[in-house]
């Protein structure tokens, strides 16, 4: 299975200590051309201390496409503050030339009905249209998440008749107990806008896994992310795969460590 390298993307979460320019340089050195930016880095801002124009210029300089910004949270608990946050991130996306903005559901154990989630999507959709940005809904598989299922998320988007797609995350797919039984019969490959990849080697019970256990791919990956990718390819997925590890151990990685881990993960997928 050979995946075109232009389909691989690097989420900035893998390089928490690097400036945006240093991160862009690293991705270029790897021969890749796609990145994801975030609003949960140390600076608390998508662009750190740079202007939109400066980030856009750096992306052009290093030949990179900014695929998404992560993320609006919690998208399905609408408030004036949430709407303002969403519009601010849409302005960031438009300003830096990002194609899409990720939407994550409430993840604190509070139940939110399908009707409430659909109503939230309908309220947010005009903002995304206004700014010309693709909305990507990312189900979170944690037991306390208010939207755990990729198939359910696709159904809500379809029933709402909205132009959103989903992010399928191999970690969150693994956490949701019914994901496998729902998947092949229920998933619409064409409605997946992005796939997030990470790996887990920690053997604690699945329900106890957190973002802290998320590293890069390996031969001992308990998420079977490589197998998940092989299935997506077999089913006809043609989109982008973004590496998104989360563990705090990444704080100690040097640039050489980051490059090695990315190369090894890509090699596993290409094997």
PDB file of C-alpha atoms in Angstrom:
ATOM      1  CA  UNK A   1       0.000   0.000   0.000  1.00  0.00           C
ATOM      2  CA  UNK A   2       1.610   3.229  -1.149  1.00  0.00           C
ATOM      3  CA  UNK A   3       0.113   6.520   0.041  1.00  0.00           C
ATOM      4  CA  UNK A   4       1.169   9.655  -1.809  1.00  0.00           C
ATOM      5  CA  UNK A   5       3.326  11.718   0.608  1.00  0.00           C
ATOM      6  CA  UNK A   6       1.256  14.805  -0.216  1.00  0.00           C
ATOM      7  CA  UNK A   7      -1.583  13.160   1.733  1.00  0.00           C
ATOM      8  CA  UNK A   8       0.359  13.228   5.003  1.00  0.00           C
ATOM      9  CA  UNK A   9      -0.065  16.155   7.369  1.00  0.00           C
ATOM     10  CA  UNK A  10       1.657  17.096  10.630  1.00  0.00           C
ATOM     11  CA  UNK A  11      -0.359  18.491  13.538  1.00  0.00           C
ATOM     12  CA  UNK A  12       1.514  21.130  15.516  1.00  0.00           C
ATOM     13  CA  UNK A  13       0.797  19.191  18.727  1.00  0.00           C
ATOM     14  CA  UNK A  14       3.827  17.033  17.894  1.00  0.00           C
ATOM     15  CA  UNK A  15       6.155  20.036  18.317  1.00  0.00           C
ATOM     16  CA  UNK A  16       4.985  21.964  21.398  1.00  0.00           C
ATOM     17  CA  UNK A  17       8.359  23.662  21.924  1.00  0.00           C
ATOM     18  CA  UNK A  18       8.912  24.841  18.336  1.00  0.00           C
ATOM     19  CA  UNK A  19       7.980  28.227  16.948  1.00  0.00           C
ATOM     20  CA  UNK A  20       5.665  28.238  13.955  1.00  0.00           C
ATOM     21  CA  UNK A  21       8.565  28.921  11.594  1.00  0.00           C
ATOM     22  CA  UNK A  22      10.727  26.165  13.111  1.00  0.00           C
ATOM     23  CA  UNK A  23       7.765  23.778  12.835  1.00  0.00           C
ATOM     24  CA  UNK A  24       7.213  24.730   9.190  1.00  0.00           C
ATOM     25  CA  UNK A  25      10.932  24.208   8.441  1.00  0.00           C
ATOM     26  CA  UNK A  26      10.823  20.752  10.035  1.00  0.00           C
ATOM     27  CA  UNK A  27       7.826  19.679   7.957  1.00  0.00           C
ATOM     28  CA  UNK A  28       9.509  20.939   4.790  1.00  0.00           C
ATOM     29  CA  UNK A  29      12.697  18.993   5.644  1.00  0.00           C
ATOM     30  CA  UNK A  30      10.604  15.826   5.807  1.00  0.00           C
ATOM     31  CA  UNK A  31       9.429  16.421   2.242  1.00  0.00           C
ATOM     32  CA  UNK A  32       5.840  16.982   3.392  1.00  0.00           C
ATOM     33  CA  UNK A  33       3.562  19.891   2.537  1.00  0.00           C
ATOM     34  CA  UNK A  34       0.606  19.922   4.949  1.00  0.00           C
ATOM     35  CA  UNK A  35       0.198  21.126   8.542  1.00  0.00           C
ATOM     36  CA  UNK A  36      -2.493  21.628  11.154  1.00  0.00           C
ATOM     37  CA  UNK A  37      -2.378  24.591  13.528  1.00  0.00           C
ATOM     38  CA  UNK A  38      -3.961  24.750  16.991  1.00  0.00           C
ATOM     39  CA  UNK A  39      -5.440  27.169  19.506  1.00  0.00           C
ATOM     40  CA  UNK A  40      -4.259  25.189  22.554  1.00  0.00           C
ATOM     41  CA  UNK A  41      -0.507  25.700  22.302  1.00  0.00           C
ATOM     42  CA  UNK A  42       1.483  27.513  25.005  1.00  0.00           C
ATOM     43  CA  UNK A  43       0.733  30.950  23.569  1.00  0.00           C
ATOM     44  CA  UNK A  44      -3.008  30.265  23.637  1.00  0.00           C
ATOM     45  CA  UNK A  45      -3.297  31.663  20.121  1.00  0.00           C
ATOM     46  CA  UNK A  46      -3.333  30.000  16.708  1.00  0.00           C
ATOM     47  CA  UNK A  47      -0.613  32.292  15.368  1.00  0.00           C
ATOM     48  CA  UNK A  48       1.442  32.790  18.579  1.00  0.00           C
ATOM     49  CA  UNK A  49       2.791  36.346  18.348  1.00  0.00           C
ATOM     50  CA  UNK A  50       2.599  36.501  14.555  1.00  0.00           C
ATOM     51  CA  UNK A  51       0.030  38.226  12.376  1.00  0.00           C
ATOM     52  CA  UNK A  52      -2.179  36.310   9.969  1.00  0.00           C
ATOM     53  CA  UNK A  53      -0.167  37.716   7.074  1.00  0.00           C
ATOM     54  CA  UNK A  54       3.126  36.599   8.613  1.00  0.00           C
ATOM     55  CA  UNK A  55       1.900  33.021   9.120  1.00  0.00           C
ATOM     56  CA  UNK A  56       0.473  32.909   5.602  1.00  0.00           C
ATOM     57  CA  UNK A  57       3.765  34.222   4.222  1.00  0.00           C
ATOM     58  CA  UNK A  58       5.750  31.585   6.124  1.00  0.00           C
ATOM     59  CA  UNK A  59       3.479  28.833   4.808  1.00  0.00           C
ATOM     60  CA  UNK A  60       4.113  30.072   1.276  1.00  0.00           C
ATOM     61  CA  UNK A  61       7.870  30.349   1.919  1.00  0.00           C
ATOM     62  CA  UNK A  62       8.086  26.719   3.031  1.00  0.00           C
ATOM     63  CA  UNK A  63       5.611  25.379   0.459  1.00  0.00           C
ATOM     64  CA  UNK A  64       2.998  24.342   2.998  1.00  0.00           C
ATOM     65  CA  UNK A  65      -0.778  24.095   2.997  1.00  0.00           C
ATOM     66  CA  UNK A  66      -2.520  24.791   6.309  1.00  0.00           C
ATOM     67  CA  UNK A  67      -5.173  22.081   6.309  1.00  0.00           C
ATOM     68  CA  UNK A  68      -7.056  22.942   9.504  1.00  0.00           C
ATOM     69  CA  UNK A  69      -7.128  24.791  12.759  1.00  0.00           C
ATOM     70  CA  UNK A  70      -8.012  22.745  15.868  1.00  0.00           C
ATOM     71  CA  UNK A  71     -10.523  23.403  17.472  1.00  0.00           C
ATOM     72  CA  UNK A  72     -13.868  24.860  18.487  1.00  0.00           C
ATOM     73  CA  UNK A  73     -14.899  23.350  21.849  1.00  0.00           C
ATOM     74  CA  UNK A  74     -17.605  22.525  22.844  1.00  0.00           C
ATOM     75  CA  UNK A  75     -19.370  23.138  19.539  1.00  0.00           C
ATOM     76  CA  UNK A  76     -22.633  21.499  20.674  1.00  0.00           C
ATOM     77  CA  UNK A  77     -23.154  23.703  23.704  1.00  0.00           C
ATOM     78  CA  UNK A  78     -24.105  26.972  22.046  1.00  0.00           C
ATOM     79  CA  UNK A  79     -23.571  30.238  23.916  1.00  0.00           C
ATOM     80  CA  UNK A  80     -22.658  33.787  22.995  1.00  0.00           C
ATOM     81  CA  UNK A  81     -19.094  33.003  24.095  1.00  0.00           C
ATOM     82  CA  UNK A  82     -18.957  29.883  21.893  1.00  0.00           C
ATOM     83  CA  UNK A  83     -20.251  31.785  18.864  1.00  0.00           C
ATOM     84  CA  UNK A  84     -17.670  34.525  19.419  1.00  0.00           C
ATOM     85  CA  UNK A  85     -14.900  31.940  19.806  1.00  0.00           C
ATOM     86  CA  UNK A  86     -16.001  30.196  16.605  1.00  0.00           C
ATOM     87  CA  UNK A  87     -16.044  33.429  14.638  1.00  0.00           C
ATOM     88  CA  UNK A  88     -12.603  34.333  15.988  1.00  0.00           C
ATOM     89  CA  UNK A  89     -11.198  30.990  14.859  1.00  0.00           C
ATOM     90  CA  UNK A  90     -12.890  31.327  11.470  1.00  0.00           C
ATOM     91  CA  UNK A  91     -11.178  34.704  11.086  1.00  0.00           C
ATOM     92  CA  UNK A  92      -7.888  33.020  11.995  1.00  0.00           C
ATOM     93  CA  UNK A  93      -8.521  30.275   9.436  1.00  0.00           C
ATOM     94  CA  UNK A  94      -9.409  32.734   6.698  1.00  0.00           C
ATOM     95  CA  UNK A  95      -6.483  34.991   7.643  1.00  0.00           C
ATOM     96  CA  UNK A  96      -3.777  32.298   7.504  1.00  0.00           C
ATOM     97  CA  UNK A  97      -5.292  30.481   4.529  1.00  0.00           C
ATOM     98  CA  UNK A  98      -6.454  27.371   6.404  1.00  0.00           C
ATOM     99  CA  UNK A  99      -8.987  25.240   4.561  1.00  0.00           C
ATOM    100  CA  UNK A 100     -11.000  23.963   7.529  1.00  0.00           C
ATOM    101  CA  UNK A 101     -11.827  24.353  11.225  1.00  0.00           C
ATOM    102  CA  UNK A 102     -12.355  21.379  13.546  1.00  0.00           C
ATOM    103  CA  UNK A 103     -15.377  21.167  15.880  1.00  0.00           C
ATOM    104  CA  UNK A 104     -15.173  19.025  19.040  1.00  0.00           C
ATOM    105  CA  UNK A 105     -18.182  18.029  21.203  1.00  0.00           C
ATOM    106  CA  UNK A 106     -18.651  18.575  24.924  1.00  0.00           C
ATOM    107  CA  UNK A 107     -16.518  16.044  26.794  1.00  0.00           C
ATOM    108  CA  UNK A 108     -17.344  16.315  30.515  1.00  0.00           C
ATOM    109  CA  UNK A 109     -20.071  13.725  31.063  1.00  0.00           C
ATOM    110  CA  UNK A 110     -22.969  16.089  30.374  1.00  0.00           C
ATOM    111  CA  UNK A 111     -25.419  14.418  27.966  1.00  0.00           C
ATOM    112  CA  UNK A 112     -26.393  16.399  24.888  1.00  0.00           C
ATOM    113  CA  UNK A 113     -29.206  15.105  22.708  1.00  0.00           C
ATOM    114  CA  UNK A 114     -28.970  14.542  18.968  1.00  0.00           C
ATOM    115  CA  UNK A 115     -31.519  17.331  18.474  1.00  0.00           C
ATOM    116  CA  UNK A 116     -29.348  19.759  20.456  1.00  0.00           C
ATOM    117  CA  UNK A 117     -26.253  18.781  18.474  1.00  0.00           C
ATOM    118  CA  UNK A 118     -28.108  19.191  15.182  1.00  0.00           C
ATOM    119  CA  UNK A 119     -29.435  22.577  16.301  1.00  0.00           C
ATOM    120  CA  UNK A 120     -25.885  23.658  17.151  1.00  0.00           C
ATOM    121  CA  UNK A 121     -24.608  22.594  13.738  1.00  0.00           C
ATOM    122  CA  UNK A 122     -27.425  24.497  12.037  1.00  0.00           C
ATOM    123  CA  UNK A 123     -26.608  27.617  14.052  1.00  0.00           C
ATOM    124  CA  UNK A 124     -22.890  27.404  13.250  1.00  0.00           C
ATOM    125  CA  UNK A 125     -23.212  26.565   9.550  1.00  0.00           C
ATOM    126  CA  UNK A 126     -23.916  30.129   8.309  1.00  0.00           C
ATOM    127  CA  UNK A 127     -20.705  31.360   9.972  1.00  0.00           C
ATOM    128  CA  UNK A 128     -18.651  28.743   8.130  1.00  0.00           C
ATOM    129  CA  UNK A 129     -20.351  29.708   4.870  1.00  0.00           C
ATOM    130  CA  UNK A 130     -19.690  33.386   5.539  1.00  0.00           C
ATOM    131  CA  UNK A 131     -15.952  32.818   5.964  1.00  0.00           C
ATOM    132  CA  UNK A 132     -15.626  30.149   3.267  1.00  0.00           C
ATOM    133  CA  UNK A 133     -14.192  27.552   5.664  1.00  0.00           C
ATOM    134  CA  UNK A 134     -14.988  23.818   5.749  1.00  0.00           C
ATOM    135  CA  UNK A 135     -16.404  22.575   9.069  1.00  0.00           C
ATOM    136  CA  UNK A 136     -15.059  19.247  10.347  1.00  0.00           C
ATOM    137  CA  UNK A 137     -16.888  17.535  13.230  1.00  0.00           C
ATOM    138  CA  UNK A 138     -14.615  15.303  15.313  1.00  0.00           C
ATOM    139  CA  UNK A 139     -16.388  12.723  17.517  1.00  0.00           C
ATOM    140  CA  UNK A 140     -14.469  12.030  20.737  1.00  0.00           C
ATOM    141  CA  UNK A 141     -14.514   8.426  21.884  1.00  0.00           C
ATOM    142  CA  UNK A 142     -14.057   9.072  25.598  1.00  0.00           C
ATOM    143  CA  UNK A 143     -16.813   7.551  27.787  1.00  0.00           C
ATOM    144  CA  UNK A 144     -17.748  11.079  28.984  1.00  0.00           C
ATOM    145  CA  UNK A 145     -18.064  12.499  25.450  1.00  0.00           C
ATOM    146  CA  UNK A 146     -21.423  13.791  24.218  1.00  0.00           C
ATOM    147  CA  UNK A 147     -20.717  12.588  20.643  1.00  0.00           C
ATOM    148  CA  UNK A 148     -18.674   9.389  20.412  1.00  0.00           C
ATOM    149  CA  UNK A 149     -19.649   7.774  17.111  1.00  0.00           C
ATOM    150  CA  UNK A 150     -18.383   8.694  13.636  1.00  0.00           C
ATOM    151  CA  UNK A 151     -21.390   7.020  12.031  1.00  0.00           C
ATOM    152  CA  UNK A 152     -23.768   8.945  14.313  1.00  0.00           C
ATOM    153  CA  UNK A 153     -21.967  12.214  13.573  1.00  0.00           C
ATOM    154  CA  UNK A 154     -22.314  11.590   9.849  1.00  0.00           C
ATOM    155  CA  UNK A 155     -26.018  10.830  10.285  1.00  0.00           C
ATOM    156  CA  UNK A 156     -26.606  14.073  12.200  1.00  0.00           C
ATOM    157  CA  UNK A 157     -24.797  16.069   9.510  1.00  0.00           C
ATOM    158  CA  UNK A 158     -26.746  14.293   6.774  1.00  0.00           C
ATOM    159  CA  UNK A 159     -30.091  14.771   8.518  1.00  0.00           C
ATOM    160  CA  UNK A 160     -29.285  18.452   9.079  1.00  0.00           C
ATOM    161  CA  UNK A 161     -28.498  18.801   5.343  1.00  0.00           C
ATOM    162  CA  UNK A 162     -25.345  20.749   6.153  1.00  0.00           C
ATOM    163  CA  UNK A 163     -21.995  20.837   4.283  1.00  0.00           C
ATOM    164  CA  UNK A 164     -19.893  19.628   7.242  1.00  0.00           C
ATOM    165  CA  UNK A 165     -17.702  16.521   7.133  1.00  0.00           C
ATOM    166  CA  UNK A 166     -16.160  14.515   9.971  1.00  0.00           C
ATOM    167  CA  UNK A 167     -12.683  13.946  11.334  1.00  0.00           C
ATOM    168  CA  UNK A 168     -12.129  10.252  11.910  1.00  0.00           C
ATOM    169  CA  UNK A 169      -9.529   9.845  14.668  1.00  0.00           C
ATOM    170  CA  UNK A 170      -8.009   6.374  15.083  1.00  0.00           C
ATOM    171  CA  UNK A 171      -7.601   6.886  18.854  1.00  0.00           C
ATOM    172  CA  UNK A 172     -11.206   7.937  19.363  1.00  0.00           C
ATOM    173  CA  UNK A 173     -12.430   5.153  17.061  1.00  0.00           C
ATOM    174  CA  UNK A 174     -10.627   2.666  19.312  1.00  0.00           C
ATOM    175  CA  UNK A 175     -12.158   4.122  22.494  1.00  0.00           C
ATOM    176  CA  UNK A 176     -15.771   3.860  21.311  1.00  0.00           C
ATOM    177  CA  UNK A 177     -17.001   0.327  22.043  1.00  0.00           C
ATOM    178  CA  UNK A 178     -19.463   0.075  19.150  1.00  0.00           C
ATOM    179  CA  UNK A 179     -17.224   1.640  16.502  1.00  0.00           C
ATOM    180  CA  UNK A 180     -16.273  -1.578  14.771  1.00  0.00           C
ATOM    181  CA  UNK A 181     -19.772  -3.029  14.581  1.00  0.00           C
ATOM    182  CA  UNK A 182     -21.069   0.249  13.131  1.00  0.00           C
ATOM    183  CA  UNK A 183     -18.227   0.990  10.783  1.00  0.00           C
ATOM    184  CA  UNK A 184     -18.250  -0.803   7.456  1.00  0.00           C
ATOM    185  CA  UNK A 185     -22.025  -0.839   7.020  1.00  0.00           C
ATOM    186  CA  UNK A 186     -22.577   2.676   8.299  1.00  0.00           C
ATOM    187  CA  UNK A 187     -19.600   4.841   7.399  1.00  0.00           C
ATOM    188  CA  UNK A 188     -19.636   7.113   4.360  1.00  0.00           C
ATOM    189  CA  UNK A 189     -16.029   7.346   3.210  1.00  0.00           C
ATOM    190  CA  UNK A 190     -16.826  10.387   1.067  1.00  0.00           C
ATOM    191  CA  UNK A 191     -18.055  12.283   4.133  1.00  0.00           C
ATOM    192  CA  UNK A 192     -14.711  11.941   5.960  1.00  0.00           C
ATOM    193  CA  UNK A 193     -12.850  15.228   5.665  1.00  0.00           C
ATOM    194  CA  UNK A 194      -9.688  14.261   7.554  1.00  0.00           C
ATOM    195  CA  UNK A 195      -8.179  11.329   9.456  1.00  0.00           C
ATOM    196  CA  UNK A 196      -6.159  11.865  12.653  1.00  0.00           C
ATOM    197  CA  UNK A 197      -3.486   9.294  13.476  1.00  0.00           C
ATOM    198  CA  UNK A 198      -1.713   8.446  16.712  1.00  0.00           C
ATOM    199  CA  UNK A 199      -0.574   5.319  18.504  1.00  0.00           C
ATOM    200  CA  UNK A 200      -0.910   3.829  21.991  1.00  0.00           C
ATOM    201  CA  UNK A 201       1.287   1.187  23.611  1.00  0.00           C
ATOM    202  CA  UNK A 202      -0.127   1.535  27.143  1.00  0.00           C
ATOM    203  CA  UNK A 203      -1.997  -1.653  28.093  1.00  0.00           C
ATOM    204  CA  UNK A 204      -4.383  -0.201  30.690  1.00  0.00           C
ATOM    205  CA  UNK A 205      -8.133  -0.807  30.051  1.00  0.00           C
ATOM    206  CA  UNK A 206      -9.365   1.062  26.979  1.00  0.00           C
ATOM    207  CA  UNK A 207     -11.877   3.138  28.961  1.00  0.00           C
ATOM    208  CA  UNK A 208      -9.011   4.508  31.060  1.00  0.00           C
ATOM    209  CA  UNK A 209      -6.919   5.770  28.156  1.00  0.00           C
ATOM    210  CA  UNK A 210      -6.433   9.532  27.880  1.00  0.00           C
ATOM    211  CA  UNK A 211      -4.671  11.901  25.500  1.00  0.00           C
ATOM    212  CA  UNK A 212      -1.574  11.428  27.673  1.00  0.00           C
ATOM    213  CA  UNK A 213      -1.120   7.898  26.259  1.00  0.00           C
ATOM    214  CA  UNK A 214      -1.159   9.071  22.625  1.00  0.00           C
ATOM    215  CA  UNK A 215       2.226   8.805  20.921  1.00  0.00           C
ATOM    216  CA  UNK A 216       3.234   8.110  17.320  1.00  0.00           C
ATOM    217  CA  UNK A 217       2.679   4.867  15.437  1.00  0.00           C
ATOM    218  CA  UNK A 218       4.726   1.762  16.212  1.00  0.00           C
ATOM    219  CA  UNK A 219       4.665  -1.984  15.644  1.00  0.00           C
ATOM    220  CA  UNK A 220       3.151  -2.291  19.133  1.00  0.00           C
ATOM    221  CA  UNK A 221       0.329   0.171  18.536  1.00  0.00           C
ATOM    222  CA  UNK A 222      -2.778  -1.079  20.341  1.00  0.00           C
ATOM    223  CA  UNK A 223      -5.024   1.233  18.282  1.00  0.00           C
ATOM    224  CA  UNK A 224      -4.036  -0.693  15.151  1.00  0.00           C
ATOM    225  CA  UNK A 225      -3.880   2.663  13.373  1.00  0.00           C
ATOM    226  CA  UNK A 226      -1.973   1.165  10.433  1.00  0.00           C
ATOM    227  CA  UNK A 227      -4.725  -1.425   9.957  1.00  0.00           C
ATOM    228  CA  UNK A 228      -7.368   1.285  10.245  1.00  0.00           C
ATOM    229  CA  UNK A 229      -5.580   3.191   7.467  1.00  0.00           C
ATOM    230  CA  UNK A 230      -5.350   0.079   5.294  1.00  0.00           C
ATOM    231  CA  UNK A 231      -9.114  -0.387   5.611  1.00  0.00           C
ATOM    232  CA  UNK A 232      -9.815   3.250   4.791  1.00  0.00           C
ATOM    233  CA  UNK A 233      -7.638   2.943   1.695  1.00  0.00           C
ATOM    234  CA  UNK A 234      -9.423  -0.258   0.685  1.00  0.00           C
ATOM    235  CA  UNK A 235     -12.780   1.486   1.079  1.00  0.00           C
ATOM    236  CA  UNK A 236     -11.627   4.299  -1.189  1.00  0.00           C
ATOM    237  CA  UNK A 237     -10.581   7.110   1.138  1.00  0.00           C
ATOM    238  CA  UNK A 238      -8.505   9.617  -0.855  1.00  0.00           C
ATOM    239  CA  UNK A 239      -8.067  12.343   1.759  1.00  0.00           C
ATOM    240  CA  UNK A 240      -5.442  13.551   4.203  1.00  0.00           C
ATOM    241  CA  UNK A 241      -3.902  11.689   7.154  1.00  0.00           C
ATOM    242  CA  UNK A 242      -2.677  13.968   9.945  1.00  0.00           C
ATOM    243  CA  UNK A 243      -0.371  12.754  12.726  1.00  0.00           C
ATOM    244  CA  UNK A 244      -1.690  13.994  16.074  1.00  0.00           C
ATOM    245  CA  UNK A 245       0.118  12.623  19.147  1.00  0.00           C
ATOM    246  CA  UNK A 246      -0.718  14.266  22.484  1.00  0.00           C
ATOM    247  CA  UNK A 247       1.507  12.861  25.232  1.00  0.00           C
ATOM    248  CA  UNK A 248       3.427  15.290  27.444  1.00  0.00           C
ATOM    249  CA  UNK A 249       6.555  13.266  26.667  1.00  0.00           C
ATOM    250  CA  UNK A 250       6.613  15.210  23.384  1.00  0.00           C
ATOM    251  CA  UNK A 251       7.748  18.218  25.421  1.00  0.00           C
ATOM    252  CA  UNK A 252      11.127  16.516  25.738  1.00  0.00           C
ATOM    253  CA  UNK A 253      11.538  15.643  22.061  1.00  0.00           C
ATOM    254  CA  UNK A 254      14.244  17.402  20.074  1.00  0.00           C
ATOM    255  CA  UNK A 255      13.709  18.169  16.402  1.00  0.00           C
ATOM    256  CA  UNK A 256      15.669  15.037  15.497  1.00  0.00           C
ATOM    257  CA  UNK A 257      13.293  12.949  17.648  1.00  0.00           C
ATOM    258  CA  UNK A 258      10.248  14.476  15.978  1.00  0.00           C
ATOM    259  CA  UNK A 259      11.632  13.839  12.496  1.00  0.00           C
ATOM    260  CA  UNK A 260      12.555  10.246  13.377  1.00  0.00           C
ATOM    261  CA  UNK A 261       9.108   9.482  14.790  1.00  0.00           C
ATOM    262  CA  UNK A 262       7.343  10.943  11.759  1.00  0.00           C
ATOM    263  CA  UNK A 263       9.550   9.023   9.328  1.00  0.00           C
ATOM    264  CA  UNK A 264       9.039   5.766  11.245  1.00  0.00           C
ATOM    265  CA  UNK A 265       5.276   6.256  11.362  1.00  0.00           C
ATOM    266  CA  UNK A 266       5.070   6.942   7.647  1.00  0.00           C
ATOM    267  CA  UNK A 267       7.256   3.897   6.944  1.00  0.00           C
ATOM    268  CA  UNK A 268       4.841   1.716   8.952  1.00  0.00           C
ATOM    269  CA  UNK A 269       1.921   2.966   6.870  1.00  0.00           C
ATOM    270  CA  UNK A 270       3.779   2.549   3.590  1.00  0.00           C
ATOM    271  CA  UNK A 271       4.959  -0.957   4.493  1.00  0.00           C
TER     272      UNK A 271
END
